[in-house]
GROMACS .gro file of C-alpha atoms in nm:
model
  198
    1UNK     CA    1  -3.182   0.269   0.734
    2UNK     CA    2  -2.948   0.557   0.645
    3UNK     CA    3  -3.182   0.794   0.829
    4UNK     CA    4  -3.188   0.561   1.132
    5UNK     CA    5  -2.813   0.504   1.157
    6UNK     CA    6  -2.541   0.745   1.037
    7UNK     CA    7  -2.291   0.459   0.998
    8UNK     CA    8  -2.488   0.323   0.701
    9UNK     CA    9  -2.384   0.458   0.360
   10UNK     CA   10  -2.588   0.413   0.044
   11UNK     CA   11  -2.445   0.430  -0.308
   12UNK     CA   12  -2.623   0.377  -0.639
   13UNK     CA   13  -2.435   0.352  -0.968
   14UNK     CA   14  -2.559   0.576  -1.250
   15UNK     CA   15  -2.521   0.280  -1.486
   16UNK     CA   16  -2.448  -0.091  -1.451
   17UNK     CA   17  -2.071  -0.118  -1.409
   18UNK     CA   18  -2.069  -0.499  -1.386
   19UNK     CA   19  -2.011  -0.741  -1.101
   20UNK     CA   20  -1.633  -0.720  -1.065
   21UNK     CA   21  -1.618  -0.339  -1.076
   22UNK     CA   22  -1.905  -0.322  -0.827
   23UNK     CA   23  -1.733  -0.561  -0.584
   24UNK     CA   24  -1.418  -0.347  -0.599
   25UNK     CA   25  -1.619  -0.024  -0.560
   26UNK     CA   26  -1.777  -0.155  -0.239
   27UNK     CA   27  -1.436  -0.262  -0.104
   28UNK     CA   28  -1.288   0.083  -0.180
   29UNK     CA   29  -1.575   0.258  -0.001
   30UNK     CA   30  -1.547   0.041   0.310
   31UNK     CA   31  -1.390   0.166   0.632
   32UNK     CA   32  -1.248  -0.024   0.927
   33UNK     CA   33  -1.023  -0.325   0.972
   34UNK     CA   34  -1.276  -0.593   0.871
   35UNK     CA   35  -1.489  -0.617   0.562
   36UNK     CA   36  -1.741  -0.845   0.391
   37UNK     CA   37  -1.941  -0.856   0.070
   38UNK     CA   38  -2.305  -0.966   0.088
   39UNK     CA   39  -2.534  -1.055  -0.203
   40UNK     CA   40  -2.886  -0.912  -0.194
   41UNK     CA   41  -3.054  -1.253  -0.203
   42UNK     CA   42  -2.840  -1.427   0.062
   43UNK     CA   43  -2.900  -1.439   0.438
   44UNK     CA   44  -2.680  -1.455   0.748
   45UNK     CA   45  -2.750  -1.548   1.108
   46UNK     CA   46  -2.730  -1.247   1.338
   47UNK     CA   47  -2.423  -1.400   1.506
   48UNK     CA   48  -2.224  -1.446   1.181
   49UNK     CA   49  -1.992  -1.145   1.223
   50UNK     CA   50  -1.958  -1.193   1.599
   51UNK     CA   51  -1.851  -1.557   1.567
   52UNK     CA   52  -1.617  -1.487   1.275
   53UNK     CA   53  -1.450  -1.207   1.474
   54UNK     CA   54  -1.401  -1.449   1.762
   55UNK     CA   55  -1.205  -1.677   1.524
   56UNK     CA   56  -0.987  -1.383   1.422
   57UNK     CA   57  -0.909  -1.318   1.789
   58UNK     CA   58  -0.807  -1.683   1.830
   59UNK     CA   59  -0.566  -1.675   1.535
   60UNK     CA   60  -0.389  -1.358   1.419
   61UNK     CA   61  -0.273  -1.531   1.098
   62UNK     CA   62  -0.626  -1.556   0.956
   63UNK     CA   63  -0.697  -1.339   0.654
   64UNK     CA   64  -1.059  -1.454   0.615
   65UNK     CA   65  -1.312  -1.638   0.830
   66UNK     CA   66  -1.642  -1.787   0.715
   67UNK     CA   67  -1.898  -2.034   0.841
   68UNK     CA   68  -2.049  -2.344   0.689
   69UNK     CA   69  -2.313  -2.285   0.427
   70UNK     CA   70  -2.670  -2.387   0.358
   71UNK     CA   71  -2.818  -2.337   0.010
   72UNK     CA   72  -3.184  -2.263  -0.053
   73UNK     CA   73  -3.401  -2.210  -0.362
   74UNK     CA   74  -3.633  -1.926  -0.465
   75UNK     CA   75  -3.915  -2.062  -0.246
   76UNK     CA   76  -3.684  -2.063   0.059
   77UNK     CA   77  -3.665  -2.443   0.076
   78UNK     CA   78  -3.330  -2.581   0.196
   79UNK     CA   79  -3.146  -2.767  -0.081
   80UNK     CA   80  -2.811  -2.870   0.061
   81UNK     CA   81  -2.581  -2.814   0.357
   82UNK     CA   82  -2.216  -2.758   0.272
   83UNK     CA   83  -1.925  -2.828   0.503
   84UNK     CA   84  -1.681  -2.575   0.357
   85UNK     CA   85  -1.368  -2.753   0.480
   86UNK     CA   86  -1.302  -2.916   0.138
   87UNK     CA   87  -1.304  -2.575  -0.036
   88UNK     CA   88  -1.177  -2.365   0.252
   89UNK     CA   89  -0.822  -2.491   0.310
   90UNK     CA   90  -0.747  -2.459   0.682
   91UNK     CA   91  -0.394  -2.600   0.672
   92UNK     CA   92  -0.110  -2.383   0.803
   93UNK     CA   93   0.122  -2.517   0.534
   94UNK     CA   94   0.113  -2.286   0.228
   95UNK     CA   95   0.162  -2.559  -0.033
   96UNK     CA   96  -0.114  -2.777   0.115
   97UNK     CA   97  -0.355  -2.480   0.127
   98UNK     CA   98  -0.300  -2.386  -0.237
   99UNK     CA   99  -0.307  -2.747  -0.358
  100UNK     CA  100  -0.632  -2.812  -0.173
  101UNK     CA  101  -0.792  -2.503  -0.326
  102UNK     CA  102  -0.682  -2.586  -0.681
  103UNK     CA  103  -0.812  -2.944  -0.660
  104UNK     CA  104  -1.152  -2.848  -0.516
  105UNK     CA  105  -1.451  -2.844  -0.752
  106UNK     CA  106  -1.617  -2.512  -0.826
  107UNK     CA  107  -1.955  -2.686  -0.802
  108UNK     CA  108  -1.885  -2.761  -0.433
  109UNK     CA  109  -1.922  -2.389  -0.350
  110UNK     CA  110  -1.554  -2.313  -0.408
  111UNK     CA  111  -1.640  -1.944  -0.452
  112UNK     CA  112  -1.851  -1.916  -0.135
  113UNK     CA  113  -1.562  -1.796   0.088
  114UNK     CA  114  -1.568  -1.466  -0.103
  115UNK     CA  115  -1.867  -1.383   0.121
  116UNK     CA  116  -1.676  -1.444   0.444
  117UNK     CA  117  -1.540  -1.181   0.680
  118UNK     CA  118  -1.202  -1.047   0.556
  119UNK     CA  119  -0.921  -0.868   0.737
  120UNK     CA  120  -0.893  -0.567   0.505
  121UNK     CA  121  -0.542  -0.484   0.626
  122UNK     CA  122  -0.416  -0.819   0.496
  123UNK     CA  123  -0.589  -0.788   0.157
  124UNK     CA  124  -0.385  -0.473   0.098
  125UNK     CA  125  -0.414  -0.338  -0.256
  126UNK     CA  126  -0.535  -0.668  -0.405
  127UNK     CA  127  -0.866  -0.641  -0.590
  128UNK     CA  128  -1.095  -0.869  -0.785
  129UNK     CA  129  -0.988  -0.901  -1.148
  130UNK     CA  130  -1.207  -0.924  -1.453
  131UNK     CA  131  -1.118  -1.166  -1.733
  132UNK     CA  132  -1.244  -1.022  -2.067
  133UNK     CA  133  -1.428  -1.257  -2.297
  134UNK     CA  134  -1.573  -1.475  -2.021
  135UNK     CA  135  -1.940  -1.491  -1.933
  136UNK     CA  136  -1.994  -1.282  -1.612
  137UNK     CA  137  -2.114  -1.586  -1.414
  138UNK     CA  138  -1.812  -1.795  -1.519
  139UNK     CA  139  -1.510  -1.565  -1.486
  140UNK     CA  140  -1.377  -1.717  -1.166
  141UNK     CA  141  -1.286  -1.371  -1.029
  142UNK     CA  142  -1.394  -1.486  -0.683
  143UNK     CA  143  -1.194  -1.811  -0.690
  144UNK     CA  144  -0.876  -1.640  -0.816
  145UNK     CA  145  -0.907  -1.374  -0.542
  146UNK     CA  146  -0.946  -1.648  -0.280
  147UNK     CA  147  -0.641  -1.831  -0.421
  148UNK     CA  148  -0.419  -1.520  -0.409
  149UNK     CA  149  -0.520  -1.450  -0.051
  150UNK     CA  150  -0.460  -1.809   0.057
  151UNK     CA  151  -0.096  -1.736  -0.028
  152UNK     CA  152  -0.098  -1.445   0.221
  153UNK     CA  153  -0.240  -1.619   0.526
  154UNK     CA  154  -0.466  -1.884   0.673
  155UNK     CA  155  -0.843  -1.905   0.657
  156UNK     CA  156  -1.070  -1.983   0.951
  157UNK     CA  157  -1.402  -2.164   0.975
  158UNK     CA  158  -1.691  -2.133   1.219
  159UNK     CA  159  -1.813  -2.492   1.221
  160UNK     CA  160  -2.187  -2.425   1.195
  161UNK     CA  161  -2.415  -2.300   0.916
  162UNK     CA  162  -2.453  -1.924   0.965
  163UNK     CA  163  -2.455  -1.833   0.595
  164UNK     CA  164  -2.752  -1.912   0.369
  165UNK     CA  165  -2.701  -1.882  -0.008
  166UNK     CA  166  -2.980  -1.849  -0.263
  167UNK     CA  167  -2.901  -2.075  -0.560
  168UNK     CA  168  -3.248  -2.091  -0.712
  169UNK     CA  169  -3.150  -1.872  -1.008
  170UNK     CA  170  -2.837  -2.083  -1.071
  171UNK     CA  171  -3.042  -2.404  -1.069
  172UNK     CA  172  -3.272  -2.258  -1.336
  173UNK     CA  173  -2.976  -2.132  -1.541
  174UNK     CA  174  -2.806  -2.473  -1.534
  175UNK     CA  175  -3.129  -2.648  -1.637
  176UNK     CA  176  -3.181  -2.401  -1.921
  177UNK     CA  177  -2.826  -2.433  -2.050
  178UNK     CA  178  -2.813  -2.809  -2.002
  179UNK     CA  179  -2.471  -2.810  -1.834
  180UNK     CA  180  -2.427  -3.082  -1.575
  181UNK     CA  181  -2.166  -3.273  -1.379
  182UNK     CA  182  -1.844  -3.406  -1.522
  183UNK     CA  183  -1.917  -3.295  -1.882
  184UNK     CA  184  -1.952  -2.935  -1.766
  185UNK     CA  185  -1.626  -2.956  -1.570
  186UNK     CA  186  -1.433  -3.112  -1.861
  187UNK     CA  187  -1.568  -2.863  -2.114
  188UNK     CA  188  -1.485  -2.557  -1.903
  189UNK     CA  189  -1.145  -2.699  -1.811
  190UNK     CA  190  -1.058  -2.739  -2.180
  191UNK     CA  191  -1.192  -2.395  -2.271
  192UNK     CA  192  -0.993  -2.237  -1.988
  193UNK     CA  193  -0.670  -2.403  -2.097
  194UNK     CA  194  -0.721  -2.306  -2.463
  195UNK     CA  195  -0.788  -1.944  -2.362
  196UNK     CA  196  -0.469  -1.942  -2.154
  197UNK     CA  197  -0.267  -2.074  -2.449
  198UNK     CA  198  -0.407  -1.826  -2.703
   0.00000   0.00000   0.00000
């Protein structure tokens, strides 16, 4: 693809630098006013960027625009459709946006908006932050980045599923670890608060 199109840049790390550092590396290397991260095992409709850009044109206050989400497993079978409104606060009022984000459950795809289309100019110098001592899949670096940017501007939503997320590996991980529902939420909430205290 690099040979076919000079706009495509390819980078390979000499060693594994971890998820957070890699996300920030990609952001630093990006050019242009708009930006998005994309995981290797996820899929997007061809119109995803086009329709998200249209939302930006409709509202100059938006800092990020995403679409609704459909999850699928390793075989490609659809598992669940998500209406992202509960975890993608669309309110113009700052307090209501932040409150809505804080009260949303992580298990309801609270981190999914990280894969939306961002206005890079409004992100400024903000970057994803690593939290030492946490398991890489549980750091919440995506949710905290979303929260900080909700304080800078509004989010927009394309009200159709144009983003398809592979959660097959997560389903297997959860089954292997035996962490489910309310017990998982309570445990991680307590651990988080204890870590903040100490």
